[in-house]
Amino acid sequence: MAAKKKAAKKSSRAKKPARKTAKKATKKAAKRTGAKRKPNAAFMKAMQPSAQLSEVIGDGAMPRTEVTKKLWAYIKRKGLQDKKNRRMINADENLRPIFKRDQVSMFEMTKLVNKHLS
């Protein structure tokens, strides 16, 4: 009798959930094979910085990703991140014409810098 109860409990257990979609499996397979993401061409297009921005990052044409990297290198080198809230960037005399204020968040920074790229 006890054997019947155990068999009944095993069969009443919940079945395993269905597998995720095939899309997820292909991402994992691509990860295992070492396939890299294809970069977005819009981010890789060389852009010319404005006169104010070129004082900070240089005057050569470069992609937006490189502009952001150079801008962060400048901010770190000059110690312009706010001491209490590291998400905020304090503008110095070179960044004030770009940001148009004394302090901006790091999320606003890229939006403001894009206005100085053509």
PDB file of C-alpha atoms in Angstrom:
ATOM      1  CA  MET A   1       0.000   0.000   0.000  1.00  0.00           C
ATOM      2  CA  ALA A   2       2.840   2.400   0.840  1.00  0.00           C
ATOM      3  CA  ALA A   3       4.396   1.686  -2.563  1.00  0.00           C
ATOM      4  CA  LYS A   4       1.206   2.798  -4.321  1.00  0.00           C
ATOM      5  CA  LYS A   5       1.208   6.107  -2.412  1.00  0.00           C
ATOM      6  CA  LYS A   6       4.835   6.813  -3.413  1.00  0.00           C
ATOM      7  CA  ALA A   7       4.094   6.044  -7.055  1.00  0.00           C
ATOM      8  CA  ALA A   8       1.052   8.319  -6.916  1.00  0.00           C
ATOM      9  CA  LYS A   9       3.117  11.183  -5.434  1.00  0.00           C
ATOM     10  CA  LYS A  10       5.779  10.871  -8.146  1.00  0.00           C
ATOM     11  CA  SER A  11       3.251  11.063 -10.938  1.00  0.00           C
ATOM     12  CA  SER A  12       1.488  14.054  -9.391  1.00  0.00           C
ATOM     13  CA  ARG A  13       4.641  16.171  -9.284  1.00  0.00           C
ATOM     14  CA  ALA A  14       4.742  19.147 -11.605  1.00  0.00           C
ATOM     15  CA  LYS A  15       6.357  18.617 -14.948  1.00  0.00           C
ATOM     16  CA  LYS A  16       9.448  20.584 -15.907  1.00  0.00           C
ATOM     17  CA  PRO A  17       8.657  23.915 -17.550  1.00  0.00           C
ATOM     18  CA  ALA A  18       8.868  24.091 -21.311  1.00  0.00           C
ATOM     19  CA  ARG A  19      12.182  25.246 -22.747  1.00  0.00           C
ATOM     20  CA  LYS A  20      12.706  28.859 -23.701  1.00  0.00           C
ATOM     21  CA  THR A  21      12.402  29.904 -27.311  1.00  0.00           C
ATOM     22  CA  ALA A  22      14.993  28.943 -29.863  1.00  0.00           C
ATOM     23  CA  LYS A  23      16.160  32.572 -30.031  1.00  0.00           C
ATOM     24  CA  LYS A  24      17.734  32.302 -26.607  1.00  0.00           C
ATOM     25  CA  ALA A  25      19.442  29.040 -27.525  1.00  0.00           C
ATOM     26  CA  THR A  26      21.052  30.653 -30.572  1.00  0.00           C
ATOM     27  CA  LYS A  27      22.443  33.477 -28.416  1.00  0.00           C
ATOM     28  CA  LYS A  28      24.052  30.928 -26.127  1.00  0.00           C
ATOM     29  CA  ALA A  29      25.425  29.007 -29.094  1.00  0.00           C
ATOM     30  CA  ALA A  30      26.855  32.209 -30.558  1.00  0.00           C
ATOM     31  CA  LYS A  31      28.428  33.028 -27.207  1.00  0.00           C
ATOM     32  CA  ARG A  32      30.091  29.621 -27.044  1.00  0.00           C
ATOM     33  CA  THR A  33      31.482  29.848 -30.565  1.00  0.00           C
ATOM     34  CA  GLY A  34      33.008  33.275 -29.863  1.00  0.00           C
ATOM     35  CA  ALA A  35      30.851  35.206 -32.337  1.00  0.00           C
ATOM     36  CA  LYS A  36      30.867  38.925 -31.561  1.00  0.00           C
ATOM     37  CA  ARG A  37      28.067  41.428 -31.877  1.00  0.00           C
ATOM     38  CA  LYS A  38      28.039  43.459 -35.032  1.00  0.00           C
ATOM     39  CA  PRO A  39      28.701  47.135 -34.166  1.00  0.00           C
ATOM     40  CA  ASN A  40      26.123  49.727 -35.150  1.00  0.00           C
ATOM     41  CA  ALA A  41      27.404  51.683 -38.171  1.00  0.00           C
ATOM     42  CA  ALA A  42      25.877  54.936 -36.889  1.00  0.00           C
ATOM     43  CA  PHE A  43      28.123  54.871 -33.802  1.00  0.00           C
ATOM     44  CA  MET A  44      31.214  54.108 -35.868  1.00  0.00           C
ATOM     45  CA  LYS A  45      30.777  56.998 -38.335  1.00  0.00           C
ATOM     46  CA  ALA A  46      33.503  59.625 -37.927  1.00  0.00           C
ATOM     47  CA  MET A  47      32.097  62.920 -36.643  1.00  0.00           C
ATOM     48  CA  GLN A  48      33.770  66.334 -36.591  1.00  0.00           C
ATOM     49  CA  PRO A  49      33.736  68.019 -33.141  1.00  0.00           C
ATOM     50  CA  SER A  50      32.879  71.705 -32.725  1.00  0.00           C
ATOM     51  CA  ALA A  51      35.519  74.258 -31.750  1.00  0.00           C
ATOM     52  CA  GLN A  52      34.536  74.118 -28.046  1.00  0.00           C
ATOM     53  CA  LEU A  53      34.581  70.321 -27.945  1.00  0.00           C
ATOM     54  CA  SER A  54      37.866  70.095 -29.853  1.00  0.00           C
ATOM     55  CA  GLU A  55      39.576  71.984 -27.005  1.00  0.00           C
ATOM     56  CA  VAL A  56      38.775  69.028 -24.756  1.00  0.00           C
ATOM     57  CA  ILE A  57      39.126  65.954 -26.990  1.00  0.00           C
ATOM     58  CA  GLY A  58      41.187  67.119 -29.981  1.00  0.00           C
ATOM     59  CA  ASP A  59      40.207  68.383 -33.403  1.00  0.00           C
ATOM     60  CA  GLY A  60      40.341  65.213 -35.513  1.00  0.00           C
ATOM     61  CA  ALA A  61      37.213  63.471 -36.775  1.00  0.00           C
ATOM     62  CA  MET A  62      36.345  60.402 -34.680  1.00  0.00           C
ATOM     63  CA  PRO A  63      33.382  58.107 -33.916  1.00  0.00           C
ATOM     64  CA  ARG A  64      30.955  59.003 -31.112  1.00  0.00           C
ATOM     65  CA  THR A  65      32.207  56.101 -29.019  1.00  0.00           C
ATOM     66  CA  GLU A  66      35.735  57.496 -29.137  1.00  0.00           C
ATOM     67  CA  VAL A  67      34.461  60.993 -28.280  1.00  0.00           C
ATOM     68  CA  THR A  68      32.811  59.617 -25.146  1.00  0.00           C
ATOM     69  CA  LYS A  69      35.960  57.722 -24.152  1.00  0.00           C
ATOM     70  CA  LYS A  70      38.146  60.817 -24.541  1.00  0.00           C
ATOM     71  CA  LEU A  71      35.649  62.955 -22.655  1.00  0.00           C
ATOM     72  CA  TRP A  72      35.614  60.495 -19.740  1.00  0.00           C
ATOM     73  CA  ALA A  73      39.427  60.383 -19.755  1.00  0.00           C
ATOM     74  CA  TYR A  74      39.439  64.208 -19.483  1.00  0.00           C
ATOM     75  CA  ILE A  75      36.875  64.148 -16.645  1.00  0.00           C
ATOM     76  CA  LYS A  76      38.837  61.535 -14.691  1.00  0.00           C
ATOM     77  CA  ARG A  77      42.198  63.266 -15.309  1.00  0.00           C
ATOM     78  CA  LYS A  78      40.867  66.631 -14.053  1.00  0.00           C
ATOM     79  CA  GLY A  79      38.850  65.066 -11.188  1.00  0.00           C
ATOM     80  CA  LEU A  80      35.559  66.626 -12.321  1.00  0.00           C
ATOM     81  CA  GLN A  81      33.206  63.980 -10.906  1.00  0.00           C
ATOM     82  CA  ASP A  82      31.250  65.179  -7.881  1.00  0.00           C
ATOM     83  CA  LYS A  83      32.719  63.725  -4.685  1.00  0.00           C
ATOM     84  CA  LYS A  84      29.369  62.796  -3.082  1.00  0.00           C
ATOM     85  CA  ASN A  85      27.311  61.862  -6.158  1.00  0.00           C
ATOM     86  CA  ARG A  86      29.697  60.335  -8.727  1.00  0.00           C
ATOM     87  CA  ARG A  87      26.998  60.428 -11.426  1.00  0.00           C
ATOM     88  CA  MET A  88      27.271  64.204 -11.577  1.00  0.00           C
ATOM     89  CA  ILE A  89      30.018  65.957 -13.533  1.00  0.00           C
ATOM     90  CA  ASN A  90      31.211  69.410 -12.524  1.00  0.00           C
ATOM     91  CA  ALA A  91      32.031  71.547 -15.560  1.00  0.00           C
ATOM     92  CA  ASP A  92      35.346  73.393 -15.691  1.00  0.00           C
ATOM     93  CA  GLU A  93      36.141  76.359 -17.982  1.00  0.00           C
ATOM     94  CA  ASN A  94      36.504  74.040 -21.030  1.00  0.00           C
ATOM     95  CA  LEU A  95      33.285  72.054 -20.450  1.00  0.00           C
ATOM     96  CA  ARG A  96      31.027  74.980 -19.474  1.00  0.00           C
ATOM     97  CA  PRO A  97      30.446  76.125 -23.108  1.00  0.00           C
ATOM     98  CA  ILE A  98      29.513  72.543 -24.049  1.00  0.00           C
ATOM     99  CA  PHE A  99      27.214  71.784 -21.095  1.00  0.00           C
ATOM    100  CA  LYS A 100      25.824  75.354 -20.681  1.00  0.00           C
ATOM    101  CA  ARG A 101      25.684  74.843 -16.877  1.00  0.00           C
ATOM    102  CA  ASP A 102      27.961  74.084 -13.956  1.00  0.00           C
ATOM    103  CA  GLN A 103      26.874  70.488 -13.321  1.00  0.00           C
ATOM    104  CA  VAL A 104      25.283  67.742 -15.453  1.00  0.00           C
ATOM    105  CA  SER A 105      24.540  64.056 -14.925  1.00  0.00           C
ATOM    106  CA  MET A 106      26.546  61.513 -16.855  1.00  0.00           C
ATOM    107  CA  PHE A 107      23.356  60.493 -18.671  1.00  0.00           C
ATOM    108  CA  GLU A 108      22.740  64.041 -19.915  1.00  0.00           C
ATOM    109  CA  MET A 109      26.369  64.463 -20.907  1.00  0.00           C
ATOM    110  CA  THR A 110      26.227  62.389 -24.102  1.00  0.00           C
ATOM    111  CA  LYS A 111      23.035  64.147 -25.218  1.00  0.00           C
ATOM    112  CA  LEU A 112      24.669  67.550 -24.754  1.00  0.00           C
ATOM    113  CA  VAL A 113      27.894  66.464 -26.474  1.00  0.00           C
ATOM    114  CA  ASN A 114      25.995  65.152 -29.530  1.00  0.00           C
ATOM    115  CA  LYS A 115      24.933  68.736 -30.284  1.00  0.00           C
ATOM    116  CA  HIS A 116      28.625  69.576 -30.777  1.00  0.00           C
ATOM    117  CA  LEU A 117      29.249  66.822 -33.352  1.00  0.00           C
ATOM    118  CA  SER A 118      28.597  67.172 -37.073  1.00  0.00           C
TER     119      SER A 118
END
